[in-house]
Amino acid sequence: MRDLADYTPAEWLALTPLAQRLRRARNVLVDRIYARRQAPGQAEVVARIAAEEAPVVAFTVAFNLPDAVDFLGQAMARFLPGTPLVVCDNSTDPAARTAIAALCARRGLTYCPLPPTPYRGARNGSRSHGVALNWIYANLIRPAAPRAFALLDHDLIPLEPTDLAARLAGQPCYGMVREGEGNGAWYLWPGYCVFDSAAVKALPLDFGTDTPLTLDTGGQNWSVLYRHLDLAGLRMSTRRRVHLTDPETGEMEPFLLADGWLHVGGAGHRGGGAGALERVQQAYEADPEGLIVRLRASPERLGS
């Protein structure tokens, strides 16, 4: 949240501070109610995570795209075989939930069907993601207490061997930094971040949005954690725009590369998320080890 001293007189006259704090109180209440809901097989999932001896356990929030989860599981088995993946299903489509549960069973991935989200529709995507992450943290991560935990987007694909524990070593957190608009606030994108459990266990982590500070999902951790850290003294993820040639149009299509992880994304791609995912998967299957080399050799910017 913005500090009260940061509001202008015009904003005070418009009661902006009050309105923003009321919305925040509503969001906190929804999060707390949702966090008390139980998931089928929740105790077994916690026990399975607690039994893992890996230095990092990864969690992904699945949402209506089984092919993305299958691709992530396949790529992690190739490039991060020692990092267990827990699939937390926030899908609103029952058929997608059935398909994701089946593919997790096939790949040996831990599967947790989250309680139905209190937020639906594209307008509430960030809030739905945030409330899901807060449920996962309260109900899976804290009770299972892995040494470190990673949060990964369901369409963030590793393209080379990665040691997440080594990237995190000596820091409370590691990931891809995103910043607010001209206010100095920053946060780690919850699609690619890792936390040392011992370093953050005493903190009330909150992966909700902080709209007044123009911070998306995960932004509430600015006031909880990030504002107390010296960003300049931390190692954080590299990021660059890379391109793949669309086989149908011949045009160069942009994607985000964070370290050695490709974010398929989808909203800005031809054919939407499923179309972009299919094109990336075709390129991956043609040359899994060589795709990262091709991407890094692609121009970072095209046109003027």
Coordinates of N, CA and C in Angstrom, one line a residue, residues 166-298:
A166 N 21.3 -23.2 -6.1 CA 22.6 -22.4 -6.3 C 22.3 -20.9 -6.6
R167 N 21.2 -20.7 -7.3 CA 20.8 -19.3 -7.6 C 20.4 -18.6 -6.4
L168 N 19.7 -19.3 -5.5 CA 19.2 -18.7 -4.3 C 20.2 -18.5 -3.2
A169 N 21.3 -19.3 -3.2 CA 22.3 -19.5 -2.1 C 22.7 -18.1 -1.5
G170 N 22.5 -18.0 -0.2 CA 23.0 -16.8 0.5 C 22.0 -15.7 0.5
Q171 N 20.8 -15.9 -0.1 CA 19.8 -14.8 -0.2 C 18.5 -15.3 0.3
P172 N 17.6 -14.4 0.7 CA 16.3 -14.8 1.2 C 15.4 -15.2 0.0
C173 N 15.7 -14.6 -1.2 CA 14.8 -14.9 -2.4 C 15.6 -14.6 -3.6
Y174 N 15.1 -15.1 -4.7 CA 15.7 -14.9 -6.0 C 14.6 -15.0 -7.1
G175 N 14.7 -14.2 -8.1 CA 13.8 -14.3 -9.2 C 13.8 -13.2 -10.2
M176 N 12.7 -13.0 -10.9 CA 12.7 -11.9 -11.9 C 12.0 -10.7 -11.3
V177 N 12.7 -9.6 -11.3 CA 12.2 -8.4 -10.7 C 11.3 -7.7 -11.6
R178 N 10.2 -7.2 -11.1 CA 9.3 -6.3 -11.7 C 9.1 -5.1 -10.8
E179 N 8.9 -3.9 -11.5 CA 8.9 -2.6 -10.7 C 7.6 -1.9 -10.9
G180 N 7.2 -1.1 -9.9 CA 6.1 -0.2 -9.9 C 6.4 0.9 -10.8
E181 N 5.4 1.8 -11.0 CA 5.5 2.9 -12.0 C 6.0 4.1 -11.2
G182 N 7.3 4.3 -11.3 CA 7.9 5.6 -10.7 C 7.8 5.8 -9.2
N183 N 7.6 4.7 -8.5 CA 7.5 4.8 -7.0 C 8.6 4.1 -6.3
G184 N 9.5 3.5 -7.0 CA 10.6 2.8 -6.3 C 10.3 1.4 -5.8
A185 N 9.0 1.0 -5.8 CA 8.6 -0.3 -5.3 C 8.9 -1.4 -6.3
W186 N 9.2 -2.6 -5.9 CA 9.5 -3.7 -6.8 C 9.0 -5.0 -6.1
Y187 N 8.9 -6.0 -6.9 CA 8.5 -7.3 -6.4 C 9.1 -8.4 -7.3
L188 N 9.1 -9.6 -6.9 CA 9.4 -10.7 -7.7 C 8.2 -11.3 -8.4
W189 N 8.3 -11.5 -9.7 CA 7.2 -12.1 -10.4 C 7.0 -13.5 -9.9
P190 N 5.7 -13.8 -9.5 CA 5.5 -15.1 -8.9 C 5.4 -16.2 -9.9
G191 N 5.8 -15.9 -11.2 CA 5.9 -16.9 -12.2 C 7.3 -17.5 -12.3
Y192 N 8.3 -16.8 -11.6 CA 9.7 -17.3 -11.5 C 10.3 -16.7 -10.4
C193 N 10.3 -17.4 -9.2 CA 10.9 -16.9 -8.0 C 11.2 -18.1 -7.1
V194 N 12.2 -17.9 -6.2 CA 12.6 -18.9 -5.2 C 12.8 -18.3 -3.9
F195 N 12.3 -19.0 -2.8 CA 12.5 -18.4 -1.5 C 13.1 -19.4 -0.5
D196 N 14.0 -18.9 0.3 CA 14.6 -19.7 1.4 C 13.6 -19.7 2.5
S197 N 13.1 -20.9 2.8 CA 12.0 -21.0 3.8 C 12.4 -20.5 5.2
A198 N 13.6 -20.8 5.6 CA 14.1 -20.3 6.9 C 14.1 -18.8 7.0
A199 N 14.5 -18.2 5.9 CA 14.6 -16.7 5.8 C 13.3 -16.0 5.9
V200 N 12.2 -16.7 5.4 CA 11.0 -15.9 5.3 C 9.9 -16.5 6.2
K201 N 10.2 -17.6 7.0 CA 9.1 -18.3 7.7 C 8.5 -17.4 8.8
A202 N 9.1 -16.4 9.3 CA 8.5 -15.5 10.3 C 7.7 -14.4 9.7
L203 N 7.7 -14.3 8.3 CA 7.1 -13.2 7.7 C 5.7 -13.6 7.2
P204 N 4.7 -12.7 7.2 CA 3.4 -13.0 6.7 C 3.3 -12.7 5.2
L205 N 4.0 -13.6 4.5 CA 4.1 -13.4 3.0 C 2.6 -13.3 2.4
D206 N 2.5 -12.4 1.4 CA 1.2 -12.2 0.8 C 1.4 -12.0 -0.7
F207 N 0.9 -12.9 -1.5 CA 1.1 -12.9 -2.9 C 0.0 -12.2 -3.7
G208 N -0.7 -11.4 -3.0 CA -1.8 -10.6 -3.6 C -1.2 -9.4 -4.4
T209 N -2.1 -8.7 -5.1 CA -1.7 -7.5 -5.8 C -1.6 -6.3 -4.9
D210 N -0.9 -5.3 -5.3 CA -0.9 -4.0 -4.6 C -1.1 -3.0 -5.6
T211 N -2.4 -2.8 -6.0 CA -2.8 -1.9 -7.1 C -2.4 -0.5 -6.8
P212 N -2.5 0.1 -5.6 CA -2.1 1.5 -5.4 C -0.7 1.7 -5.7
L213 N 0.2 0.7 -5.6 CA 1.6 0.8 -5.9 C 1.9 0.3 -7.3
T214 N 0.8 0.0 -8.1 CA 0.9 -0.5 -9.5 C 1.8 -1.8 -9.5
L215 N 1.6 -2.7 -8.5 CA 2.3 -3.9 -8.4 C 1.3 -5.1 -8.6
D216 N 1.6 -6.0 -9.5 CA 0.7 -7.1 -9.9 C 0.8 -8.2 -8.8
T217 N 0.4 -9.4 -9.2 CA 0.4 -10.5 -8.3 C 1.8 -10.7 -7.6
G218 N 1.8 -10.8 -6.3 CA 3.0 -10.9 -5.6 C 3.5 -9.5 -5.0
G219 N 2.8 -8.5 -5.4 CA 3.2 -7.1 -5.1 C 3.0 -6.8 -3.6
Q220 N 2.1 -7.5 -2.9 CA 2.0 -7.2 -1.5 C 3.2 -7.5 -0.7
N221 N 4.1 -8.3 -1.2 CA 5.3 -8.7 -0.5 C 6.3 -7.6 -0.5
W222 N 6.0 -6.5 -1.2 CA 6.9 -5.3 -1.2 C 7.0 -4.8 0.3
S223 N 5.9 -4.6 0.9 CA 5.9 -4.1 2.3 C 6.3 -5.1 3.3
V224 N 6.1 -6.4 3.0 CA 6.4 -7.5 3.9 C 7.9 -7.8 3.9
L225 N 8.5 -7.9 2.7 CA 9.8 -8.4 2.5 C 10.7 -7.5 1.7
Y226 N 10.3 -7.2 0.5 CA 11.2 -6.6 -0.5 C 11.8 -5.2 -0.1
R227 N 10.9 -4.4 0.5 CA 11.4 -3.0 0.8 C 12.5 -3.0 1.8
H228 N 12.7 -4.1 2.5 CA 13.7 -4.2 3.5 C 15.0 -4.8 3.0
L229 N 15.0 -5.1 1.7 CA 16.2 -5.7 1.1 C 16.9 -4.7 0.2
D230 N 18.2 -4.8 0.0 CA 19.0 -4.0 -0.8 C 19.1 -4.7 -2.2
L231 N 18.2 -4.3 -3.1 CA 18.1 -4.9 -4.4 C 19.5 -4.9 -5.1
A232 N 20.2 -3.8 -5.0 CA 21.5 -3.7 -5.7 C 22.5 -4.8 -5.2
G233 N 22.3 -5.3 -4.0 CA 23.2 -6.2 -3.5 C 22.8 -7.7 -3.6
L234 N 21.7 -7.9 -4.4 CA 21.2 -9.2 -4.6 C 21.4 -9.7 -6.0
R235 N 21.6 -11.0 -6.2 CA 21.6 -11.6 -7.5 C 20.2 -11.8 -7.9
M236 N 19.8 -11.4 -9.1 CA 18.5 -11.6 -9.6 C 18.5 -12.1 -11.1
S237 N 17.4 -12.6 -11.5 CA 17.3 -13.2 -12.8 C 17.7 -12.2 -14.0
T238 N 18.3 -12.8 -15.0 CA 18.5 -12.0 -16.2 C 17.1 -12.2 -17.0
R239 N 16.9 -11.2 -17.9 CA 15.7 -11.3 -18.7 C 15.9 -10.6 -20.0
R240 N 15.4 -11.2 -21.1 CA 15.5 -10.6 -22.4 C 14.4 -11.1 -23.3
R241 N 14.1 -10.3 -24.3 CA 13.1 -10.7 -25.3 C 13.8 -11.5 -26.4
V242 N 13.3 -12.6 -26.7 CA 13.8 -13.5 -27.7 C 12.7 -13.7 -28.7
H243 N 13.1 -14.3 -29.9 CA 12.1 -14.5 -31.0 C 12.2 -15.9 -31.6
L244 N 11.1 -16.4 -31.9 CA 11.0 -17.6 -32.7 C 10.2 -17.3 -34.0
T245 N 10.6 -18.0 -35.1 CA 10.0 -17.8 -36.4 C 8.7 -18.6 -36.4
D246 N 7.6 -17.9 -36.7 CA 6.3 -18.5 -36.8 C 6.3 -19.3 -38.1
P247 N 6.1 -20.7 -38.1 CA 6.3 -21.5 -39.3 C 5.2 -21.2 -40.4
E248 N 4.0 -20.6 -39.9 CA 3.0 -20.3 -40.9 C 3.1 -19.0 -41.6
T249 N 3.6 -18.0 -40.8 CA 3.7 -16.6 -41.4 C 5.1 -16.2 -41.7
G250 N 6.1 -16.9 -41.1 CA 7.5 -16.5 -41.3 C 7.9 -15.3 -40.5
E251 N 7.0 -14.8 -39.7 CA 7.3 -13.6 -38.8 C 8.0 -14.1 -37.6
M252 N 8.8 -13.2 -37.0 CA 9.5 -13.4 -35.8 C 8.5 -13.1 -34.6
E253 N 8.2 -14.1 -33.8 CA 7.3 -13.9 -32.7 C 8.1 -13.8 -31.4
P254 N 7.7 -12.7 -30.5 CA 8.5 -12.4 -29.3 C 8.1 -13.3 -28.1
F255 N 9.1 -13.6 -27.3 CA 8.8 -14.3 -26.0 C 9.8 -13.8 -25.0
L256 N 9.5 -14.0 -23.7 CA 10.4 -13.6 -22.7 C 11.2 -14.8 -22.2
L257 N 12.6 -14.5 -22.1 CA 13.5 -15.5 -21.6 C 14.0 -15.0 -20.2
A258 N 13.7 -15.7 -19.1 CA 14.2 -15.4 -17.8 C 15.3 -16.5 -17.4
D259 N 16.6 -16.1 -17.3 CA 17.6 -17.1 -17.2 C 17.5 -18.0 -18.4
G260 N 17.3 -19.3 -18.1 CA 17.2 -20.3 -19.1 C 15.7 -20.8 -19.2
W261 N 14.8 -20.0 -18.8 CA 13.4 -20.4 -18.8 C 12.6 -19.5 -19.8
L262 N 11.8 -20.2 -20.7 CA 11.1 -19.5 -21.7 C 9.6 -19.3 -21.2
H263 N 9.1 -18.1 -21.1 CA 7.7 -17.8 -20.8 C 6.9 -17.8 -22.1
V264 N 6.1 -18.8 -22.2 CA 5.3 -18.9 -23.4 C 4.2 -17.8 -23.4
G265 N 3.7 -17.4 -22.3 CA 2.7 -16.3 -22.2 C 1.5 -16.7 -23.1
G266 N 1.0 -15.8 -23.9 CA -0.1 -16.2 -24.8 C -1.0 -15.0 -25.1
A267 N -1.2 -14.1 -24.2 CA -2.2 -13.1 -24.5 C -1.9 -12.2 -25.7
G268 N -0.6 -12.0 -26.0 CA -0.2 -11.2 -27.1 C 0.2 -12.0 -28.3
H269 N 0.0 -13.3 -28.3 CA 0.4 -14.1 -29.4 C -0.7 -14.5 -30.3
R270 N -0.4 -14.7 -31.6 CA -1.4 -15.1 -32.5 C -2.0 -16.5 -32.0
G271 N -3.3 -16.6 -32.0 CA -4.0 -17.8 -31.6 C -4.1 -18.0 -30.1
G272 N -3.7 -17.0 -29.4 CA -3.8 -17.1 -27.9 C -2.7 -18.0 -27.3
G273 N -2.9 -18.3 -26.0 CA -2.0 -19.1 -25.3 C -1.8 -20.5 -25.9
A274 N -2.8 -21.2 -26.3 CA -2.7 -22.5 -26.8 C -1.9 -22.5 -28.1
G275 N -2.1 -21.5 -29.0 CA -1.4 -21.4 -30.2 C 0.1 -21.2 -30.0
A276 N 0.4 -20.2 -29.1 CA 1.8 -20.0 -28.8 C 2.5 -21.2 -28.2
L277 N 1.8 -21.9 -27.3 CA 2.3 -23.1 -26.7 C 2.6 -24.1 -27.7
E278 N 1.7 -24.3 -28.6 CA 1.9 -25.4 -29.7 C 3.2 -25.1 -30.5
R279 N 3.4 -23.8 -30.9 CA 4.5 -23.5 -31.7 C 5.8 -23.6 -30.9
V280 N 5.8 -23.3 -29.6 CA 7.0 -23.5 -28.8 C 7.3 -24.9 -28.6
Q281 N 6.3 -25.7 -28.4 CA 6.5 -27.1 -28.2 C 7.0 -27.8 -29.4
Q282 N 6.6 -27.4 -30.6 CA 7.1 -28.0 -31.8 C 8.6 -27.7 -32.0
A283 N 9.0 -26.5 -31.6 CA 10.4 -26.1 -31.7 C 11.2 -26.9 -30.7
Y284 N 10.6 -27.1 -29.5 CA 11.3 -27.8 -28.4 C 11.5 -29.3 -28.8
E285 N 10.4 -29.9 -29.3 CA 10.5 -31.3 -29.7 C 11.5 -31.6 -30.8
A286 N 11.7 -30.6 -31.7 CA 12.6 -30.7 -32.8 C 14.0 -30.7 -32.3
D287 N 14.3 -30.0 -31.2 CA 15.7 -29.9 -30.7 C 15.7 -29.4 -29.3
P288 N 15.4 -30.3 -28.3 CA 15.3 -29.8 -26.9 C 16.5 -29.1 -26.4
E289 N 17.7 -29.6 -26.6 CA 18.9 -29.0 -26.1 C 19.3 -27.8 -26.9
G290 N 19.0 -27.7 -28.2 CA 19.5 -26.7 -29.1 C 18.6 -25.4 -29.1
L291 N 17.3 -25.5 -28.6 CA 16.4 -24.4 -28.7 C 16.9 -23.2 -28.0
I292 N 17.5 -23.4 -26.8 CA 18.0 -22.3 -26.0 C 19.1 -21.5 -26.7
V293 N 19.9 -22.2 -27.5 CA 21.0 -21.6 -28.3 C 20.4 -20.7 -29.4
R294 N 19.4 -21.3 -30.1 CA 18.7 -20.5 -31.1 C 18.1 -19.3 -30.6
L295 N 17.4 -19.4 -29.4 CA 16.7 -18.2 -28.9 C 17.7 -17.1 -28.4
R296 N 18.8 -17.5 -27.8 CA 19.8 -16.5 -27.4 C 20.5 -15.9 -28.6
A297 N 20.5 -16.6 -29.7 CA 21.1 -16.0 -30.9 C 20.1 -15.1 -31.7
S298 N 18.8 -15.1 -31.3 CA 17.8 -14.3 -32.0 C 18.0 -12.9 -31.6

